[in-house]
């Protein structure tokens, strides 16, 4: 067991609040006994659920507030009205004040990003934070960013996303020089928008702590062609939702096909082990959680409608990121990159 890791949980975020967040924390505690939790929210709703998990109660501190950010609140409205007392803000504040190594919330994505940027600020040299997601591939996983924080991205921001994604890959996958690709409509160098080709030129020539692969297409992501896929938030979010919808569609096709006849049902019984493995591979709950990269602190966004299994996966991600020291690594990478750019400019 390593040094204790404290994670602040927005217990009121998401569609279900404490009824999902508390059992999820109990699951994560079994996997990571060195965890300690700050449970932020309405104590009257948290404590009855927490009473059913005595081991978790012994490793938790409840921070009471009766203010929660609505799932449909506009980011500007949430920042203005819920900045000082909401469960989301207090969880972020715990990270800012070094009382927690990470914060996890299933609440309003736009509000969480706005509050996180205001509370934690971006790492020096980072223009905009990005949301990174872990994507299942044929053999393992890769990292895709941005998946929703920025509608568009200039060349410089795409390069920064590449630095952030590479730092995350080194932290989570143990890779010294992760391979990085830019998502594009083709692999040829003449294809793509100007900002994508400009970012490619920088990544190709700059001495960065990564291995630049080149352009990748949509079907390369699931094949695991690269460790990190870089794109803007609009394209990344569409790709993520499309992949999740396709996984659900395949599951529905399989269930319908296996129940079509007696022989099909018998085959399903004989192949249930293989189907269970496929279900686990396609289950979005196992890789639930997008991390806000580029901030002076670790913030993980869980799906709002997930269950305890999914939220526990988001806590696992926060734990791994906190344990790896990814923020310090990323700050060092960004500082080194901009120093090299300044030297080249002076030359």
mmCIF file of C-alpha atoms in Angstrom:
data_model
loop_
_atom_site.group_PDB
_atom_site.id
_atom_site.type_symbol
_atom_site.label_atom_id
_atom_site.label_comp_id
_atom_site.label_asym_id
_atom_site.label_seq_id
_atom_site.Cartn_x
_atom_site.Cartn_y
_atom_site.Cartn_z
ATOM 1 C CA UNK A 1 0.000 0.000 0.000
ATOM 2 C CA UNK A 2 1.367 3.402 -1.034
ATOM 3 C CA UNK A 3 0.832 6.840 0.431
ATOM 4 C CA UNK A 4 -2.835 7.712 1.051
ATOM 5 C CA UNK A 5 -4.621 9.279 -1.923
ATOM 6 C CA UNK A 6 -7.526 11.609 -1.203
ATOM 7 C CA UNK A 7 -10.238 12.095 -3.843
ATOM 8 C CA UNK A 8 -13.040 14.637 -3.559
ATOM 9 C CA UNK A 9 -16.364 13.369 -4.895
ATOM 10 C CA UNK A 10 -19.214 15.618 -5.991
ATOM 11 C CA UNK A 11 -21.840 13.438 -4.323
ATOM 12 C CA UNK A 12 -24.747 15.460 -5.757
ATOM 13 C CA UNK A 13 -23.661 15.367 -9.409
ATOM 14 C CA UNK A 14 -25.266 13.249 -12.111
ATOM 15 C CA UNK A 15 -28.713 11.749 -12.437
ATOM 16 C CA UNK A 16 -28.610 9.707 -9.224
ATOM 17 C CA UNK A 17 -26.453 11.562 -6.683
ATOM 18 C CA UNK A 18 -25.394 9.756 -3.465
ATOM 19 C CA UNK A 19 -27.274 6.547 -4.343
ATOM 20 C CA UNK A 20 -24.633 5.890 -7.035
ATOM 21 C CA UNK A 21 -21.624 7.889 -5.813
ATOM 22 C CA UNK A 22 -21.428 6.218 -2.360
ATOM 23 C CA UNK A 23 -21.627 2.574 -3.566
ATOM 24 C CA UNK A 24 -19.112 3.454 -6.294
ATOM 25 C CA UNK A 25 -16.691 4.790 -3.698
ATOM 26 C CA UNK A 26 -17.123 1.547 -1.740
ATOM 27 C CA UNK A 27 -16.194 -0.457 -4.860
ATOM 28 C CA UNK A 28 -13.139 1.737 -5.512
ATOM 29 C CA UNK A 29 -12.004 1.432 -1.880
ATOM 30 C CA UNK A 30 -11.870 -2.365 -2.183
ATOM 31 C CA UNK A 31 -9.598 -1.988 -5.209
ATOM 32 C CA UNK A 32 -7.496 0.797 -3.670
ATOM 33 C CA UNK A 33 -7.359 0.459 0.142
ATOM 34 C CA UNK A 34 -5.131 3.548 0.423
ATOM 35 C CA UNK A 35 -7.964 5.818 -0.730
ATOM 36 C CA UNK A 36 -9.590 8.479 1.414
ATOM 37 C CA UNK A 37 -12.689 10.347 0.248
ATOM 38 C CA UNK A 38 -14.128 13.807 0.720
ATOM 39 C CA UNK A 39 -17.857 13.350 0.085
ATOM 40 C CA UNK A 40 -19.238 16.761 -0.823
ATOM 41 C CA UNK A 41 -22.979 17.368 -0.768
ATOM 42 C CA UNK A 42 -26.134 17.287 1.319
ATOM 43 C CA UNK A 43 -25.231 15.387 4.498
ATOM 44 C CA UNK A 44 -28.896 14.448 5.044
ATOM 45 C CA UNK A 45 -28.791 12.478 1.774
ATOM 46 C CA UNK A 46 -25.219 11.210 2.024
ATOM 47 C CA UNK A 47 -25.115 9.828 5.566
ATOM 48 C CA UNK A 48 -28.025 7.318 5.314
ATOM 49 C CA UNK A 49 -26.416 5.732 2.242
ATOM 50 C CA UNK A 50 -22.959 5.877 3.788
ATOM 51 C CA UNK A 51 -24.219 4.047 6.892
ATOM 52 C CA UNK A 52 -24.616 0.908 4.756
ATOM 53 C CA UNK A 53 -20.863 0.950 4.000
ATOM 54 C CA UNK A 54 -18.999 1.074 7.340
ATOM 55 C CA UNK A 55 -15.558 0.465 5.800
ATOM 56 C CA UNK A 56 -16.100 3.423 3.467
ATOM 57 C CA UNK A 57 -17.450 5.591 6.303
ATOM 58 C CA UNK A 58 -14.209 5.028 8.212
ATOM 59 C CA UNK A 59 -12.205 6.358 5.237
ATOM 60 C CA UNK A 60 -14.488 9.294 4.370
ATOM 61 C CA UNK A 61 -15.132 12.865 5.452
ATOM 62 C CA UNK A 62 -18.491 14.445 4.648
ATOM 63 C CA UNK A 63 -18.441 18.114 3.617
ATOM 64 C CA UNK A 64 -21.965 19.457 3.825
ATOM 65 C CA UNK A 65 -23.585 21.811 1.358
ATOM 66 C CA UNK A 66 -27.188 21.961 0.219
ATOM 67 C CA UNK A 67 -26.332 23.645 -3.094
ATOM 68 C CA UNK A 68 -25.992 21.533 -6.254
ATOM 69 C CA UNK A 69 -25.457 22.521 -9.888
ATOM 70 C CA UNK A 70 -28.419 21.536 -12.065
ATOM 71 C CA UNK A 71 -27.690 19.259 -15.023
ATOM 72 C CA UNK A 72 -29.298 21.763 -17.412
ATOM 73 C CA UNK A 73 -27.648 24.884 -15.962
ATOM 74 C CA UNK A 74 -25.690 27.078 -18.353
ATOM 75 C CA UNK A 75 -21.945 27.156 -17.544
ATOM 76 C CA UNK A 76 -21.919 30.917 -17.004
ATOM 77 C CA UNK A 77 -24.956 30.695 -14.720
ATOM 78 C CA UNK A 78 -23.467 27.810 -12.738
ATOM 79 C CA UNK A 79 -20.168 29.659 -12.349
ATOM 80 C CA UNK A 80 -21.901 32.803 -11.158
ATOM 81 C CA UNK A 81 -24.414 31.241 -8.765
ATOM 82 C CA UNK A 82 -22.764 28.046 -7.569
ATOM 83 C CA UNK A 83 -19.147 29.091 -7.405
ATOM 84 C CA UNK A 84 -18.761 29.338 -3.666
ATOM 85 C CA UNK A 85 -21.152 26.825 -2.105
ATOM 86 C CA UNK A 86 -22.066 24.141 -4.631
ATOM 87 C CA UNK A 87 -20.881 20.547 -4.185
ATOM 88 C CA UNK A 88 -19.090 20.768 -7.541
ATOM 89 C CA UNK A 89 -17.151 23.890 -6.570
ATOM 90 C CA UNK A 90 -16.201 22.619 -3.108
ATOM 91 C CA UNK A 91 -14.822 19.393 -4.614
ATOM 92 C CA UNK A 92 -12.657 21.420 -7.001
ATOM 93 C CA UNK A 93 -11.627 23.752 -4.197
ATOM 94 C CA UNK A 94 -10.318 20.768 -2.233
ATOM 95 C CA UNK A 95 -7.953 20.001 -5.132
ATOM 96 C CA UNK A 96 -6.886 23.643 -5.417
ATOM 97 C CA UNK A 97 -6.119 23.816 -1.699
ATOM 98 C CA UNK A 98 -4.199 20.495 -1.759
ATOM 99 C CA UNK A 99 -6.721 18.753 0.504
ATOM 100 C CA UNK A 100 -7.396 16.250 -2.284
ATOM 101 C CA UNK A 101 -5.313 14.904 -5.177
ATOM 102 C CA UNK A 102 -8.267 14.712 -7.579
ATOM 103 C CA UNK A 103 -11.956 15.544 -7.969
ATOM 104 C CA UNK A 104 -14.621 13.401 -9.651
ATOM 105 C CA UNK A 105 -18.071 14.579 -10.707
ATOM 106 C CA UNK A 106 -20.908 13.226 -12.837
ATOM 107 C CA UNK A 107 -22.479 16.666 -12.997
ATOM 108 C CA UNK A 108 -23.026 19.195 -15.759
ATOM 109 C CA UNK A 109 -20.012 18.974 -18.120
ATOM 110 C CA UNK A 110 -20.015 22.612 -19.206
ATOM 111 C CA UNK A 111 -20.370 23.852 -15.638
ATOM 112 C CA UNK A 112 -17.618 21.519 -14.420
ATOM 113 C CA UNK A 113 -15.222 22.732 -17.123
ATOM 114 C CA UNK A 114 -16.015 26.397 -16.454
ATOM 115 C CA UNK A 115 -15.570 26.005 -12.697
ATOM 116 C CA UNK A 116 -12.427 23.885 -13.065
ATOM 117 C CA UNK A 117 -10.767 26.468 -15.305
ATOM 118 C CA UNK A 118 -11.720 29.290 -12.925
ATOM 119 C CA UNK A 119 -10.729 27.437 -9.762
ATOM 120 C CA UNK A 120 -7.611 25.535 -10.820
ATOM 121 C CA UNK A 121 -6.382 27.631 -13.773
ATOM 122 C CA UNK A 122 -4.561 26.136 -16.733
ATOM 123 C CA UNK A 123 -0.931 25.008 -16.640
ATOM 124 C CA UNK A 124 1.407 27.765 -17.772
ATOM 125 C CA UNK A 125 1.857 27.451 -21.522
ATOM 126 C CA UNK A 126 -1.473 25.670 -22.098
ATOM 127 C CA UNK A 127 -4.031 27.714 -24.000
ATOM 128 C CA UNK A 128 -7.089 25.526 -23.396
ATOM 129 C CA UNK A 129 -7.720 22.342 -21.411
ATOM 130 C CA UNK A 130 -9.040 19.272 -23.209
ATOM 131 C CA UNK A 131 -11.137 16.279 -22.212
ATOM 132 C CA UNK A 132 -9.308 12.992 -22.750
ATOM 133 C CA UNK A 133 -11.042 9.609 -22.882
ATOM 134 C CA UNK A 134 -9.672 6.070 -22.821
ATOM 135 C CA UNK A 135 -10.798 4.226 -25.941
ATOM 136 C CA UNK A 136 -10.897 0.412 -26.251
ATOM 137 C CA UNK A 137 -8.885 -1.008 -29.145
ATOM 138 C CA UNK A 138 -8.448 -4.490 -30.574
ATOM 139 C CA UNK A 139 -5.526 -5.328 -28.279
ATOM 140 C CA UNK A 140 -5.617 -2.755 -25.472
ATOM 141 C CA UNK A 141 -6.633 0.914 -25.112
ATOM 142 C CA UNK A 142 -5.647 4.258 -26.537
ATOM 143 C CA UNK A 143 -6.261 7.870 -25.488
ATOM 144 C CA UNK A 144 -8.431 10.210 -27.552
ATOM 145 C CA UNK A 145 -8.587 13.970 -26.989
ATOM 146 C CA UNK A 146 -10.299 16.368 -27.188
ATOM 147 C CA UNK A 147 -13.735 14.730 -26.817
ATOM 148 C CA UNK A 148 -15.817 17.755 -25.971
ATOM 149 C CA UNK A 149 -14.121 20.703 -24.277
ATOM 150 C CA UNK A 150 -13.373 22.763 -27.408
ATOM 151 C CA UNK A 151 -15.604 22.990 -30.470
ATOM 152 C CA UNK A 152 -12.625 23.902 -32.641
ATOM 153 C CA UNK A 153 -8.845 23.980 -32.204
ATOM 154 C CA UNK A 154 -6.002 25.894 -33.808
ATOM 155 C CA UNK A 155 -2.692 24.280 -34.735
ATOM 156 C CA UNK A 156 -1.000 25.338 -31.502
ATOM 157 C CA UNK A 157 -3.833 23.860 -29.434
ATOM 158 C CA UNK A 158 -3.657 20.565 -31.334
ATOM 159 C CA UNK A 159 0.067 20.394 -30.541
ATOM 160 C CA UNK A 160 -0.708 21.075 -26.875
ATOM 161 C CA UNK A 161 -3.354 18.316 -26.956
ATOM 162 C CA UNK A 162 -0.673 15.973 -28.305
ATOM 163 C CA UNK A 163 1.645 16.883 -25.411
ATOM 164 C CA UNK A 164 -1.159 16.331 -22.899
ATOM 165 C CA UNK A 165 -2.198 13.014 -24.405
ATOM 166 C CA UNK A 166 1.393 11.769 -24.489
ATOM 167 C CA UNK A 167 1.879 12.691 -20.826
ATOM 168 C CA UNK A 168 -1.290 10.783 -19.938
ATOM 169 C CA UNK A 169 -0.175 7.748 -21.970
ATOM 170 C CA UNK A 170 3.178 7.684 -20.179
ATOM 171 C CA UNK A 171 1.394 7.873 -16.833
ATOM 172 C CA UNK A 172 -1.287 5.256 -17.484
ATOM 173 C CA UNK A 173 0.343 2.901 -19.994
ATOM 174 C CA UNK A 174 3.980 3.173 -18.857
ATOM 175 C CA UNK A 175 5.194 4.169 -22.334
ATOM 176 C CA UNK A 176 8.400 6.197 -22.597
ATOM 177 C CA UNK A 177 7.607 7.598 -26.068
ATOM 178 C CA UNK A 178 3.922 7.088 -26.915
ATOM 179 C CA UNK A 179 2.910 7.171 -30.574
ATOM 180 C CA UNK A 180 0.655 10.104 -31.467
ATOM 181 C CA UNK A 181 -1.572 10.583 -34.517
ATOM 182 C CA UNK A 182 -3.743 13.445 -35.770
ATOM 183 C CA UNK A 183 -7.278 12.405 -36.727
ATOM 184 C CA UNK A 184 -7.899 13.391 -40.342
ATOM 185 C CA UNK A 185 -10.007 12.530 -43.379
ATOM 186 C CA UNK A 186 -7.040 10.746 -44.974
ATOM 187 C CA UNK A 187 -3.455 9.785 -44.277
ATOM 188 C CA UNK A 188 -2.000 11.791 -47.158
ATOM 189 C CA UNK A 189 -0.127 14.948 -46.109
ATOM 190 C CA UNK A 190 -2.087 17.174 -48.504
ATOM 191 C CA UNK A 191 -5.449 16.292 -46.905
ATOM 192 C CA UNK A 192 -7.207 17.999 -44.030
ATOM 193 C CA UNK A 193 -7.866 21.488 -42.743
ATOM 194 C CA UNK A 194 -5.062 24.048 -42.574
ATOM 195 C CA UNK A 195 -4.753 23.855 -38.783
ATOM 196 C CA UNK A 196 -4.378 20.067 -38.882
ATOM 197 C CA UNK A 197 -1.618 20.246 -41.484
ATOM 198 C CA UNK A 198 0.114 23.053 -39.567
ATOM 199 C CA UNK A 199 0.013 21.007 -36.369
ATOM 200 C CA UNK A 200 1.408 18.033 -38.273
ATOM 201 C CA UNK A 201 4.363 20.122 -39.447
ATOM 202 C CA UNK A 202 5.205 21.103 -35.859
ATOM 203 C CA UNK A 203 4.803 17.591 -34.458
ATOM 204 C CA UNK A 204 6.894 16.148 -37.269
ATOM 205 C CA UNK A 205 9.912 18.391 -36.684
ATOM 206 C CA UNK A 206 9.846 19.353 -32.999
ATOM 207 C CA UNK A 207 11.934 17.271 -30.524
ATOM 208 C CA UNK A 208 9.036 16.192 -28.306
ATOM 209 C CA UNK A 209 8.696 13.342 -25.762
ATOM 210 C CA UNK A 210 6.579 11.310 -28.163
ATOM 211 C CA UNK A 211 6.728 9.496 -31.483
ATOM 212 C CA UNK A 212 4.663 11.290 -34.127
ATOM 213 C CA UNK A 213 2.965 8.725 -36.353
ATOM 214 C CA UNK A 214 1.206 11.033 -38.818
ATOM 215 C CA UNK A 215 -2.438 11.278 -39.819
ATOM 216 C CA UNK A 216 -4.883 8.548 -38.773
ATOM 217 C CA UNK A 217 -8.423 7.931 -39.972
ATOM 218 C CA UNK A 218 -11.513 7.039 -37.974
ATOM 219 C CA UNK A 219 -11.171 3.297 -38.498
ATOM 220 C CA UNK A 220 -7.593 3.404 -37.169
ATOM 221 C CA UNK A 221 -8.710 4.436 -33.676
ATOM 222 C CA UNK A 222 -10.251 1.106 -32.691
ATOM 223 C CA UNK A 223 -7.414 -0.791 -34.359
ATOM 224 C CA UNK A 224 -4.944 0.740 -31.930
ATOM 225 C CA UNK A 225 -2.691 2.146 -34.646
ATOM 226 C CA UNK A 226 -1.433 4.819 -32.220
ATOM 227 C CA UNK A 227 -1.407 5.297 -28.458
ATOM 228 C CA UNK A 228 -2.838 8.839 -28.622
ATOM 229 C CA UNK A 229 -5.345 10.237 -31.114
ATOM 230 C CA UNK A 230 -5.581 14.039 -31.296
ATOM 231 C CA UNK A 231 -8.542 15.977 -32.658
ATOM 232 C CA UNK A 232 -10.773 18.937 -31.807
ATOM 233 C CA UNK A 233 -13.633 18.596 -29.328
ATOM 234 C CA UNK A 234 -16.402 18.707 -31.917
ATOM 235 C CA UNK A 235 -15.046 15.818 -33.980
ATOM 236 C CA UNK A 236 -13.914 13.881 -30.925
ATOM 237 C CA UNK A 237 -17.284 14.106 -29.205
ATOM 238 C CA UNK A 238 -19.142 12.989 -32.338
ATOM 239 C CA UNK A 239 -16.725 10.065 -32.733
ATOM 240 C CA UNK A 240 -17.114 9.068 -29.062
ATOM 241 C CA UNK A 241 -20.918 9.129 -29.116
ATOM 242 C CA UNK A 242 -20.962 7.265 -32.440
ATOM 243 C CA UNK A 243 -18.703 4.528 -31.050
ATOM 244 C CA UNK A 244 -20.830 4.164 -27.901
ATOM 245 C CA UNK A 245 -24.003 3.982 -29.982
ATOM 246 C CA UNK A 246 -22.461 1.402 -32.311
ATOM 247 C CA UNK A 247 -21.431 -0.771 -29.352
ATOM 248 C CA UNK A 248 -25.024 -0.706 -28.037
ATOM 249 C CA UNK A 249 -26.335 -1.480 -31.525
ATOM 250 C CA UNK A 250 -24.075 -4.521 -31.850
ATOM 251 C CA UNK A 251 -25.248 -5.757 -28.455
ATOM 252 C CA UNK A 252 -28.893 -5.431 -29.496
ATOM 253 C CA UNK A 253 -28.200 -7.269 -32.764
ATOM 254 C CA UNK A 254 -26.540 -10.125 -30.890
ATOM 255 C CA UNK A 255 -29.347 -10.452 -28.332
ATOM 256 C CA UNK A 256 -31.965 -10.491 -31.077
ATOM 257 C CA UNK A 257 -30.043 -13.046 -33.152
ATOM 258 C CA UNK A 258 -29.385 -15.373 -30.192
ATOM 259 C CA UNK A 259 -33.062 -15.493 -29.269
ATOM 260 C CA UNK A 260 -34.403 -16.057 -32.755
ATOM 261 C CA UNK A 261 -34.676 -19.852 -32.545
ATOM 262 C CA UNK A 262 -34.163 -22.779 -30.183
ATOM 263 C CA UNK A 263 -30.905 -23.689 -31.938
ATOM 264 C CA UNK A 264 -29.678 -20.095 -31.649
ATOM 265 C CA UNK A 265 -30.503 -20.048 -27.937
ATOM 266 C CA UNK A 266 -28.604 -23.302 -27.446
ATOM 267 C CA UNK A 267 -25.610 -21.844 -29.261
ATOM 268 C CA UNK A 268 -25.802 -18.790 -27.015
ATOM 269 C CA UNK A 269 -25.631 -21.006 -23.918
ATOM 270 C CA UNK A 270 -22.572 -22.838 -25.286
ATOM 271 C CA UNK A 271 -20.847 -19.560 -26.195
ATOM 272 C CA UNK A 272 -21.810 -17.606 -23.084
ATOM 273 C CA UNK A 273 -18.178 -17.281 -21.957
ATOM 274 C CA UNK A 274 -17.195 -15.642 -25.242
ATOM 275 C CA UNK A 275 -20.251 -13.383 -25.154
ATOM 276 C CA UNK A 276 -19.442 -12.358 -21.583
ATOM 277 C CA UNK A 277 -15.925 -11.362 -22.646
ATOM 278 C CA UNK A 278 -17.346 -9.390 -25.582
ATOM 279 C CA UNK A 279 -19.870 -7.682 -23.307
ATOM 280 C CA UNK A 280 -17.147 -6.620 -20.905
ATOM 281 C CA UNK A 281 -15.008 -5.323 -23.771
ATOM 282 C CA UNK A 282 -17.866 -3.226 -25.175
ATOM 283 C CA UNK A 283 -19.210 -2.078 -21.800
ATOM 284 C CA UNK A 284 -18.663 1.717 -21.651
ATOM 285 C CA UNK A 285 -18.843 1.575 -17.837
ATOM 286 C CA UNK A 286 -15.463 -0.169 -17.709
ATOM 287 C CA UNK A 287 -13.765 2.885 -19.272
ATOM 288 C CA UNK A 288 -16.098 5.544 -17.899
ATOM 289 C CA UNK A 289 -14.580 8.921 -17.175
ATOM 290 C CA UNK A 290 -13.002 11.726 -19.152
ATOM 291 C CA UNK A 291 -10.131 13.631 -17.592
ATOM 292 C CA UNK A 292 -9.702 17.385 -17.946
ATOM 293 C CA UNK A 293 -6.091 17.722 -19.059
ATOM 294 C CA UNK A 294 -4.168 20.984 -18.909
ATOM 295 C CA UNK A 295 -5.304 22.166 -15.473
ATOM 296 C CA UNK A 296 -3.288 22.602 -12.285
ATOM 297 C CA UNK A 297 -5.060 19.621 -10.780
ATOM 298 C CA UNK A 298 -6.830 16.402 -11.705
ATOM 299 C CA UNK A 299 -10.530 16.522 -12.552
ATOM 300 C CA UNK A 300 -12.446 13.527 -13.894
ATOM 301 C CA UNK A 301 -15.891 13.814 -15.472
ATOM 302 C CA UNK A 302 -18.121 10.740 -15.231
ATOM 303 C CA UNK A 303 -21.169 10.102 -17.391
ATOM 304 C CA UNK A 304 -24.176 11.599 -15.647
ATOM 305 C CA UNK A 305 -26.377 8.542 -16.040
ATOM 306 C CA UNK A 306 -23.856 5.862 -15.127
ATOM 307 C CA UNK A 307 -24.323 3.365 -12.313
ATOM 308 C CA UNK A 308 -22.010 2.507 -9.404
ATOM 309 C CA UNK A 309 -19.802 0.294 -11.599
ATOM 310 C CA UNK A 310 -19.262 3.119 -14.073
ATOM 311 C CA UNK A 311 -18.629 5.790 -11.443
ATOM 312 C CA UNK A 312 -16.149 3.482 -9.719
ATOM 313 C CA UNK A 313 -14.243 3.323 -13.023
ATOM 314 C CA UNK A 314 -14.048 7.128 -13.022
ATOM 315 C CA UNK A 315 -12.649 7.008 -9.482
ATOM 316 C CA UNK A 316 -10.100 4.405 -10.632
ATOM 317 C CA UNK A 317 -8.981 6.776 -13.391
ATOM 318 C CA UNK A 318 -8.619 9.643 -10.924
ATOM 319 C CA UNK A 319 -6.596 7.398 -8.598
ATOM 320 C CA UNK A 320 -4.238 6.290 -11.385
ATOM 321 C CA UNK A 321 -3.706 9.851 -12.588
ATOM 322 C CA UNK A 322 -3.099 11.148 -9.059
ATOM 323 C CA UNK A 323 -0.658 8.349 -8.271
ATOM 324 C CA UNK A 324 1.380 8.957 -11.438
ATOM 325 C CA UNK A 325 2.108 12.656 -10.923
ATOM 326 C CA UNK A 326 0.849 13.465 -14.413
ATOM 327 C CA UNK A 327 0.280 17.182 -13.728
ATOM 328 C CA UNK A 328 3.954 17.775 -12.868
ATOM 329 C CA UNK A 329 5.076 15.724 -15.875
ATOM 330 C CA UNK A 330 2.811 17.654 -18.209
ATOM 331 C CA UNK A 331 3.921 21.031 -16.836
ATOM 332 C CA UNK A 332 7.542 19.996 -17.408
ATOM 333 C CA UNK A 333 6.825 18.821 -20.967
ATOM 334 C CA UNK A 334 4.994 22.033 -21.869
ATOM 335 C CA UNK A 335 7.702 24.250 -20.380
ATOM 336 C CA UNK A 336 10.384 22.352 -22.287
ATOM 337 C CA UNK A 337 8.432 22.536 -25.542
ATOM 338 C CA UNK A 338 7.928 26.297 -25.340
ATOM 339 C CA UNK A 339 11.568 26.826 -24.361
ATOM 340 C CA UNK A 340 12.631 24.967 -27.512
ATOM 341 C CA UNK A 341 10.257 27.053 -29.611
ATOM 342 C CA UNK A 342 11.778 30.241 -28.183
ATOM 343 C CA UNK A 343 15.310 29.041 -28.955
ATOM 344 C CA UNK A 344 14.334 28.125 -32.508
ATOM 345 C CA UNK A 345 12.633 31.496 -32.938
ATOM 346 C CA UNK A 346 15.721 33.308 -31.698
ATOM 347 C CA UNK A 347 17.893 31.270 -34.058
#
